[in-house]
Structures are given as C-alpha cells and as structure tokens.
Amino acid sequence: VEPAAGPVAVPVPPAAPAEQPVPAEPALAEATGQPVAGPAAVDAGQPVVAEVAEPPAAPADPAERPVAEQPVEPVAVESSGPTPAGPAEPAGPTGPSGPAEPEAVPPAGDVPPPAAEPEAVPGAPAPVAPEPAAEAPAPPPVAAGPVAADVPPPAVPHQPAADSPAGPGVPAQPAPAPQAVPAAPAAPAGGPPPAPAYPAPERETVHRLMRDRRDVQHGFRPDPVPPDVLLRVLEAAHNAPSVGPAQPWDFVIIKSEETRAEVHELARRQRESYAKSLSKARARQFRQLSVDAIRDTPVNIVVTADPTRGGRNTYGWHLQPQTTPYSSALAVENLWLAARAEGLGVGWIGFFDERELVHALGLPEHLEVVAYLCVGYVDAFPGEPEPGQGGWTHRRPLSWVVHEESYGRRALPGAEPHDLLSETLAEIRPLDAQALGEAWERQKRMTKPAGSLGALEVISAQLCGLSRGCPPPVPEPAAVAVFAADHGVHAQRVTPWAQEVTGQMVANFLGGGAVCNAFAAQVGAEVCVIDVGVRDELPDMPGLIPRRVRPGTADLSAGPAMTREEALRAVEVGIEIARDLVAAGNRALLTGEMGVANTTAAAALVAAFTGAEAAEVTGRGCGIDDETHARKVDVVRRALQLHQPDPSDPLGVLAAVGGLEHAALTGLILGGAAQRVPVLLDGVSAGAAALAARAIAPEAVSVCVAGHRSAEPGHQAALTALGLRPLVDLDLRLGEGTGALLALPLVQSAARAMREVATFDSAGVTDKN
C-alpha cells in the first residue's frame, strides 16, 4: 500500500515531518474561510481528472445559467434563432495545484483569545514586508507544478498527477520558482502599506481548490488513508473560524466495518422513507443519490456541534444559538478542501433523523450532528457535481446572488447595477432554428404517418427548439408554482366568496388537500405555494414561500391596483421563482394561482392587451349569478375607462388593473423563457399573464404551451391573441394550475415519442415511399 499523502506530496523523496517549513507558505485550511469563486473553468470536453472544474460560481457571461443555455422565440416553427454559443473556455490555472504541507499542529483544545496568536498559523504569510515574504527561501511543496510531461492532450495547463487515475502515491511535480507578491495598493499618506497577498500561483491554487471541491458518491478506492494525511485534514478542519473561542466541533472517526454497515442500513432506510414523500420524477432522481460510500470508503468522519461548550458566557452562542452548527459547518468546509488537496474524495451523507444517528453511534445526547462524511481516495474526481449530473440540482451563477447596497440592486463588482427584469430580458432568445429543422426531419422518418400525432408534433418540435437539441429531454421533473394574492376590487362585490378564503386555501394547498395537490400527485409534479400578496398575515407554514410585495392590491375600479414599482417587484418574484425551480432541477414549469376576485383583474388585463370589450372577456369566475356578473362587467368597464391602459406599456397595465399574482405569473413565464424550459399555462389568469409577458418580450411566448381552454371567455380571447392551441378542453374554471397539470403528461409524451420511437431505417420498416 502506498501511504502517500495524495496531492500534498513533498517534492523530493520523503523527508521527516520536522523538515517541513512553516514560514510563508499558504495553508489552504486558513484560506478556505473566503469562498471567493475564481475564474470559470469549463467542464465539457476535458478529461475525467480532478483538474476539471466545477461549473463556475461567477460566470463572466450572464448567459451562463445552470440548466439550459439561452432562451426562446415565438412558437412559430419558421422562427430562426442563433446557434447556441457555448460559454467561452478560459485558460486553466497557472499555479501549483496544492499548498505547502503545514507543520503538524498538536490537536490542542481551546485556542487563545483571538488577539493573541503568536505562533505562526500553518501557511500564513510571515509578518514581514512584502518583498522578503515574496522571496521565501524554499519553494513550497505542492501537489503539482507546471504542465506535467505525462498529461495527455487536451488537458488544461496544469494536471496534478495525484488527481489522475493513477491514484495516491504518484510523486508531485516540483514547484516553479516563487513569484513576486503582487504590488499592494498604495498606502495612505504616512500610513503603512497593507499586508501582502499570496503570490499569484498560490492565490490561484487556493481559488482552484475551491472550484474543484466535489461531493463524491461513487468511485472510491479501498486504499487506506495514511495517518499523517488524515491528521493534516483534521488539523485544517480544526483551524476553521468559529463564533467565539469555543470551537464547538468534534470529529468522530469511524473505520469499523460493522459500524459502517449499521450506519449504511440506517441511511438507506431513512432515504427510502423520504423518497416515498416525493413526486415520482423526484423520487427517481433521489434514489440515484447513493449512500454506498458509507461502506466503500475506509474512513467515515462524523462532525458534531456542542452547543454547551464554553458555558453560558461564551461569546455569541447564547444570543445566536445557530452559530454553533454554523461554526462546525465551517470546519466541515475546511476538512473538505484539505481532503481535496490531499487527493481524497469526500461524500456528504444526509440523514433525516439525526437523533437516530446519535443513538446508533452512542454519541452524547447534547451533541448535534452537523455532517456525516465519507473519506477515501478515488479513481477520478467528477467533472461536475454529481447531483447536477443527475438533474437533481444545478449551481446558480454568481450574478444571481450578488446585491449592491440594498437587496435587489444587482451588480457584480465593477459592473453597473441593474434590475432583475433587465437581466432576464437580455437572456431571452428565439427557438433554435437548427434544432427545429432536425425535429421536423425526424418526424418524417419516425415509424408513423407524417402528421399523425397532430399538435403533439408541434410541441415536440417546440421542445427541440427550446433545448437546442433533437431529440429533446423529457420535461420532468415539473413544478407548479401557485401564486396567492388578494384583490381590493373584492370590495365591489364581484364574488360571493369571502376574502379570507385566499389564506385558507393557501393552508389547504400546503396540507395537500386541494384539487391541484391531487392532480399533481397523479402526474408526478411538485406543488410550490408562494405568498406574493395575501391580505391576511399568514403563519409560518412548512413549504410556504414568503415573497409578499404588499397585502393585496387596491381597488382597481377606484385607482391603480398597485404602483409601478410594486408591479415590477412582483414580476421579479416570478422570475426568481422560475430561476429557483429550474436550478433545483425542474425541466417544466406550470402556472398556478389563488386569489378571490382575481378573474375580475384577469378580464381587465385581457381587455387591455387585446382591445376586446369588457363584456366579451368577463366571465362568471367561481360561478356567480346574473346580477353579480353584470356588476363585474361594469367594474371592468369602469376600470378600463379610468386608467386607459396602454398595451405598449405592460408594466403600467399590470400596475393599473392587474393582480400581484398576475404580475408574478408574468415573471414566471419570462424566467422560464430565459432558462429555456417549457411553461404550461393554466386558465384565464395565466392567459392574461402570457399577454403581458409577450408585450414585454415577444419571444417569451415560444416557451408557452396552452394546457387547456378555460370556460372563461377571456381565456379564449387570450389564446387567440397568443396563437396557442389548448391541449385539453373540459370546461374547467378552477385555477390552481389544474388544467396545466392535466396537460403535463401530453407534453411529456410528445418528448418521449421523439426520443423513443424508432425511425423507418432503424426499425427496418418500409415507408410509403
């Protein structure tokens, strides 16, 4: 057995630990507290080695998104779009692949107060002037240096030998001569210069290490982890920052086969129970996340948090008890990064009842389990995170999560601030013309008469144009976003239902008792409930997504329903929900809504965007009598006369006569278009939102599939204006996304037929020609 230290190997034949230098070498364990994403590295087309970088957290191009590339164009088949431009492949790392080996620090208990840190922390820059620090007398030991001679093309510039399938024990390449520390910023007049940064190669190594970290579930080797390697990894974890000096973590090392087998059975049983609560597609994905690493790895490490350590006066924890597990989570990250530097894979196993795990391992009852980690050498590190490969989840771009000065004011450092709507519109593109052409050609060669699948052939071509490939992926998993909001126009007695029913139905959705829940369970979709403007304050309920813009709109017949700024905020709520659902692995979005009196606002929106008369587009909603219907028509007519909404100003129309859920649905459609996933429309509220989305971005309609034709007259007017053909016509008028849910299997069947039906050539069937 080669007891090598993985990537952190000495550059010469093994020397005694005492010969390892402490001075100005950067310790990765100390740097990991700053998870700054480095330059993006492209996974595609690179060999299966550890150098392959994770999808960048900070893409330079805002078009780089987690699932799909660029969005869409109108559903018209003759539309042509630009060929997909893949993200630019940046140059690979230029520095060594790992840090110096730190001097072994005794695993002492409490550390001294933060102000007194006389001893040199392993890898920290020496407290001297920049120039001497840059010229360290000895090059730091690293896992890999410049381009290794045995790296096969086309490899990225620096291939760490220890990360290759050769496994642990491969000698590391010698490090290049140290480079000068980058020039520090000019010091204030009369003041000292700032502390020096790491030299460029070492800095790039730190950032690359964070990009390359992977949650590994498969491909572990039986090679034992040498004690010195494991000690360095634990020292890095123990050097993690913590709130207060308590250092609440403990590390329980498990090597026993019997214990690992018992924990494996516990994890398998808990995960199977959880899978039964998921939708069908999600359950299939979840079961692909293996827990076999518990048995396959030679070492399991349990990281715990002790909320009692240090007593009541320990700084921070008694005021903010959540900081205890947060601090231990930082130790997990340090451990993970150090393991990666050593060429060790780490898999994080989730448990759904941590107390059961505490009892199984005989841990003290007051401890909290923060992480159960499986550690071992691997044949190769995956080029991208395994959950992303299985479609379970995808990394969000950095531009999605950076705000300047105030939440919602988006800007990456050095860039101009912008709003989410503008960013989304810049990402919407037409359907891909090449994929559309391939789809129609394939339809001609499939073992069926041309055109025999009717509208499903159009939808399958649309899915190809969206995904920029033929055949397209099956749009599953799918999620229906139910936006809930109230309406001030309720005061005009346009419905017999009490306004508090909106909040009550939200609770019903979350409890699984609504029609949409039953339909979603049947077709294997997930129901997501978003409070975008419910009047009554809702209690905390598991599963509720709180995004309230305001507690209901004003009476649209007496004044604007909301301000323009509130309409924009609600649209951006829909965009964010679309992004989140797609990043979570969903490949289809369905529109849903709940709001007493919302068909009145929907009728006003349809009339504003289509030019139809109020009486033509105003229906009976939840089943009102003739008197109430006449009053409803009059309310819509008066609102249109009052506001004179301009269809060329869609935000203004939404603000004047729309609802918060209509604005959010508009954003959901725009977000789906930017993410290039199909959006299945429900009834009249969704139709009104699609009209607004088309007015904002004409290409957005190409992602839309009309799930059904509602009994509301306004819905037919909207579908006609949009040029969409409904898949289901059952006189539904419920809302909640029910019609879209019924149509979901039809859309999935269209994609599956394109993927699985043989061609005349492949099946050996003679066609009519």
GROMACS .gro file of C-alpha atoms in nm, residues 44-260:
model
  217
   44ALA     CA    1  -1.718   1.995  -2.114
   45GLY     CA    2  -1.463   1.821  -2.326
   46GLN     CA    3  -1.198   1.788  -2.060
   47PRO     CA    4  -1.060   1.455  -1.945
   48VAL     CA    5  -1.206   1.292  -1.636
   49VAL     CA    6  -0.948   1.417  -1.391
   50ALA     CA    7  -0.954   1.627  -1.085
   51GLU     CA    8  -0.846   1.933  -1.281
   52VAL     CA    9  -1.187   1.957  -1.440
   53ALA     CA   10  -1.353   2.247  -1.269
   54GLU     CA   11  -1.700   2.275  -1.127
   55PRO     CA   12  -1.946   2.499  -1.312
   56PRO     CA   13  -1.828   2.849  -1.225
   57ALA     CA   14  -1.986   3.029  -0.939
   58ALA     CA   15  -1.906   3.360  -1.108
   59PRO     CA   16  -1.959   3.330  -1.482
   60ALA     CA   17  -1.826   3.623  -1.676
   61ASP     CA   18  -2.104   3.580  -1.924
   62PRO     CA   19  -2.453   3.638  -1.781
   63ALA     CA   20  -2.579   3.385  -2.035
   64GLU     CA   21  -2.418   3.105  -1.835
   65ARG     CA   22  -2.703   2.954  -1.640
   66PRO     CA   23  -2.739   2.629  -1.452
   67VAL     CA   24  -2.957   2.414  -1.671
   68ALA     CA   25  -3.029   2.547  -2.008
   69GLU     CA   26  -2.843   2.793  -2.217
   70GLN     CA   27  -3.016   3.080  -2.386
   71PRO     CA   28  -3.395   3.107  -2.401
   72VAL     CA   29  -3.654   3.121  -2.674
   73GLU     CA   30  -3.852   3.268  -2.958
   74PRO     CA   31  -4.220   3.259  -3.058
   75VAL     CA   32  -4.356   2.913  -3.104
   76ALA     CA   33  -4.389   2.968  -3.475
   77VAL     CA   34  -4.196   2.686  -3.634
   78GLU     CA   35  -4.045   2.902  -3.903
   79SER     CA   36  -3.865   3.110  -3.644
   80SER     CA   37  -3.491   3.104  -3.667
   81GLY     CA   38  -3.259   3.165  -3.382
   82PRO     CA   39  -2.889   3.194  -3.333
   83THR     CA   40  -2.697   2.877  -3.295
   84PRO     CA   41  -2.613   2.819  -2.933
   85ALA     CA   42  -2.287   2.977  -2.837
   86GLY     CA   43  -2.122   2.777  -2.565
   87PRO     CA   44  -1.951   2.957  -2.282
   88ALA     CA   45  -1.601   3.071  -2.358
   89GLU     CA   46  -1.341   2.834  -2.221
   90PRO     CA   47  -1.099   3.030  -2.008
   91ALA     CA   48  -0.739   2.941  -1.964
   92GLY     CA   49  -0.673   2.689  -1.694
   93PRO     CA   50  -0.498   2.757  -1.365
   94THR     CA   51  -0.147   2.884  -1.385
   95GLY     CA   52  -0.025   2.794  -1.045
   96PRO     CA   53   0.056   2.483  -0.846
   97SER     CA   54  -0.232   2.257  -0.758
   98GLY     CA   55  -0.186   2.244  -0.385
   99PRO     CA   56  -0.040   2.429  -0.088
  100ALA     CA   57   0.255   2.358   0.125
  101GLU     CA   58   0.221   2.090   0.386
  102PRO     CA   59   0.167   2.268   0.716
  103GLU     CA   60   0.367   2.187   1.023
  104ALA     CA   61   0.170   1.941   1.231
  105VAL     CA   62  -0.011   2.139   1.498
  106PRO     CA   63  -0.093   1.946   1.814
  107PRO     CA   64  -0.469   1.898   1.830
  108ALA     CA   65  -0.499   2.118   2.132
  109GLY     CA   66  -0.827   2.208   2.288
  110ASP     CA   67  -0.909   2.573   2.342
  111VAL     CA   68  -0.720   2.828   2.142
  112PRO     CA   69  -0.602   3.153   2.298
  113PRO     CA   70  -0.812   3.467   2.257
  114PRO     CA   71  -0.820   3.599   1.902
  115ALA     CA   72  -0.589   3.891   1.980
  116ALA     CA   73  -0.306   3.664   2.093
  117GLU     CA   74  -0.189   3.445   1.808
  118PRO     CA   75   0.189   3.447   1.848
  119GLU     CA   76   0.253   3.113   1.687
  120ALA     CA   77   0.263   3.105   1.311
  121VAL     CA   78  -0.055   2.952   1.178
  122PRO     CA   79   0.044   2.690   0.923
  123GLY     CA   80   0.067   2.853   0.584
  124ALA     CA   81   0.001   3.209   0.694
  125PRO     CA   82   0.220   3.477   0.534
  126ALA     CA   83   0.510   3.578   0.751
  127PRO     CA   84   0.453   3.918   0.915
  128VAL     CA   85   0.730   4.088   0.722
  129ALA     CA   86   0.750   4.339   0.442
  130PRO     CA   87   0.613   4.233   0.105
  131GLU     CA   88   0.942   4.184  -0.071
  132PRO     CA   89   1.103   3.941   0.175
  133ALA     CA   90   0.775   3.749   0.202
  134ALA     CA   91   0.770   3.705  -0.172
  135GLU     CA   92   1.120   3.564  -0.175
  136ALA     CA   93   1.074   3.269   0.056
  137PRO     CA   94   1.399   3.073   0.071
  138ALA     CA   95   1.245   2.743  -0.031
  139PRO     CA   96   0.966   2.677  -0.283
  140PRO     CA   97   0.656   2.544  -0.114
  141PRO     CA   98   0.582   2.173  -0.156
  142VAL     CA   99   0.286   2.136  -0.388
  143ALA     CA  100   0.081   1.860  -0.542
  144ALA     CA  101   0.159   1.955  -0.895
  145GLY     CA  102   0.368   2.210  -1.066
  146PRO     CA  103   0.380   2.323  -1.423
  147VAL     CA  104   0.247   2.113  -1.703
  148ALA     CA  105   0.324   1.752  -1.625
  149ALA     CA  106   0.504   1.574  -1.905
  150ASP     CA  107   0.269   1.277  -1.900
  151VAL     CA  108  -0.056   1.472  -1.925
  152PRO     CA  109  -0.241   1.364  -2.237
  153PRO     CA  110  -0.390   1.636  -2.457
  154PRO     CA  111  -0.625   1.812  -2.450
  155ALA     CA  112  -0.560   1.878  -2.081
  156VAL     CA  113  -0.584   2.203  -1.903
  157PRO     CA  114  -0.244   2.364  -1.849
  158HIS     CA  115  -0.167   2.208  -1.512
  159GLN     CA  116  -0.254   1.845  -1.449
  160PRO     CA  117  -0.195   1.727  -1.091
  161ALA     CA  118  -0.054   1.379  -1.111
  162ALA     CA  119  -0.207   1.275  -0.781
  163ASP     CA  120  -0.554   1.357  -0.913
  164SER     CA  121  -0.519   1.125  -1.209
  165PRO     CA  122  -0.648   0.769  -1.212
  166ALA     CA  123  -0.302   0.660  -1.112
  167GLY     CA  124  -0.424   0.708  -0.759
  168PRO     CA  125  -0.243   0.813  -0.444
  169GLY     CA  126   0.129   0.796  -0.418
  170VAL     CA  127   0.218   0.948  -0.754
  171PRO     CA  128   0.509   1.187  -0.697
  172ALA     CA  129   0.421   1.551  -0.729
  173GLN     CA  130   0.584   1.777  -0.983
  174PRO     CA  131   0.833   2.026  -0.838
  175ALA     CA  132   0.701   2.374  -0.783
  176PRO     CA  133   0.816   2.662  -1.001
  177ALA     CA  134   1.029   2.931  -0.852
  178PRO     CA  135   0.827   3.159  -0.627
  179GLN     CA  136   0.680   3.461  -0.798
  180ALA     CA  137   0.681   3.807  -0.658
  181VAL     CA  138   0.391   3.914  -0.446
  182PRO     CA  139   0.154   4.136  -0.647
  183ALA     CA  140   0.203   4.504  -0.586
  184ALA     CA  141  -0.005   4.615  -0.290
  185PRO     CA  142  -0.243   4.910  -0.318
  186ALA     CA  143  -0.092   5.247  -0.247
  187ALA     CA  144  -0.086   5.321   0.124
  188PRO     CA  145  -0.249   5.633   0.264
  189ALA     CA  146  -0.015   5.923   0.308
  190GLY     CA  147   0.205   5.849   0.603
  191GLY     CA  148   0.044   5.512   0.669
  192PRO     CA  149   0.191   5.162   0.644
  193PRO     CA  150   0.122   4.952   0.332
  194PRO     CA  151  -0.144   4.682   0.354
  195ALA     CA  152  -0.046   4.325   0.428
  196PRO     CA  153   0.078   4.137   0.121
  197ALA     CA  154  -0.135   3.895  -0.075
  198TYR     CA  155  -0.024   3.547  -0.167
  199PRO     CA  156   0.191   3.518  -0.478
  200ALA     CA  157  -0.022   3.471  -0.788
  201PRO     CA  158   0.035   3.093  -0.831
  202GLU     CA  159  -0.054   3.024  -0.469
  203ARG     CA  160  -0.357   3.250  -0.485
  204GLU     CA  161  -0.481   3.074  -0.798
  205THR     CA  162  -0.425   2.740  -0.628
  206VAL     CA  163  -0.648   2.845  -0.338
  207HIS     CA  164  -0.926   2.952  -0.573
  208ARG     CA  165  -0.885   2.645  -0.790
  209LEU     CA  166  -0.909   2.422  -0.486
  210MET     CA  167  -1.246   2.572  -0.402
  211ARG     CA  168  -1.368   2.533  -0.759
  212ASP     CA  169  -1.256   2.172  -0.774
  213ARG     CA  170  -1.417   2.059  -0.448
  214ARG     CA  171  -1.667   1.781  -0.517
  215ASP     CA  172  -1.923   1.585  -0.321
  216VAL     CA  173  -1.814   1.237  -0.431
  217GLN     CA  174  -2.056   0.946  -0.408
  218HIS     CA  175  -1.901   0.686  -0.638
  219GLY     CA  176  -1.563   0.553  -0.744
  220PHE     CA  177  -1.392   0.525  -0.407
  221ARG     CA  178  -1.081   0.306  -0.378
  222PRO     CA  179  -1.010   0.067  -0.091
  223ASP     CA  180  -0.666   0.221  -0.027
  224PRO     CA  181  -0.629   0.314   0.340
  225VAL     CA  182  -0.579   0.679   0.431
  226PRO     CA  183  -0.236   0.717   0.596
  227PRO     CA  184  -0.248   0.861   0.948
  228ASP     CA  185  -0.033   1.162   0.857
  229VAL     CA  186  -0.268   1.254   0.574
  230LEU     CA  187  -0.574   1.219   0.795
  231LEU     CA  188  -0.402   1.426   1.064
  232ARG     CA  189  -0.338   1.713   0.821
  233VAL     CA  190  -0.700   1.705   0.708
  234LEU     CA  191  -0.827   1.717   1.068
  235GLU     CA  192  -0.583   1.996   1.155
  236ALA     CA  193  -0.724   2.201   0.867
  237ALA     CA  194  -1.076   2.140   0.996
  238HIS     CA  195  -0.971   2.237   1.348
  239ASN     CA  196  -0.826   2.565   1.216
  240ALA     CA  197  -1.169   2.676   1.099
  241PRO     CA  198  -1.308   3.007   1.224
  242SER     CA  199  -1.580   2.997   1.485
  243VAL     CA  200  -1.806   3.246   1.656
  244GLY     CA  201  -1.635   3.297   1.985
  245PRO     CA  202  -1.343   3.083   2.103
  246ALA     CA  203  -1.548   2.778   2.189
  247GLN     CA  204  -1.470   2.576   1.873
  248PRO     CA  205  -1.786   2.367   1.911
  249TRP     CA  206  -1.686   2.086   1.679
  250ASP     CA  207  -1.576   1.731   1.749
  251PHE     CA  208  -1.463   1.474   1.493
  252VAL     CA  209  -1.563   1.111   1.540
  253ILE     CA  210  -1.359   0.882   1.317
  254ILE     CA  211  -1.528   0.556   1.217
  255LYS     CA  212  -1.335   0.275   1.050
  256SER     CA  213  -1.513  -0.033   1.179
  257GLU     CA  214  -1.686  -0.229   0.902
  258GLU     CA  215  -1.962  -0.330   1.142
  259THR     CA  216  -2.039   0.029   1.241
  260ARG     CA  217  -2.030   0.149   0.881
   0.00000   0.00000   0.00000
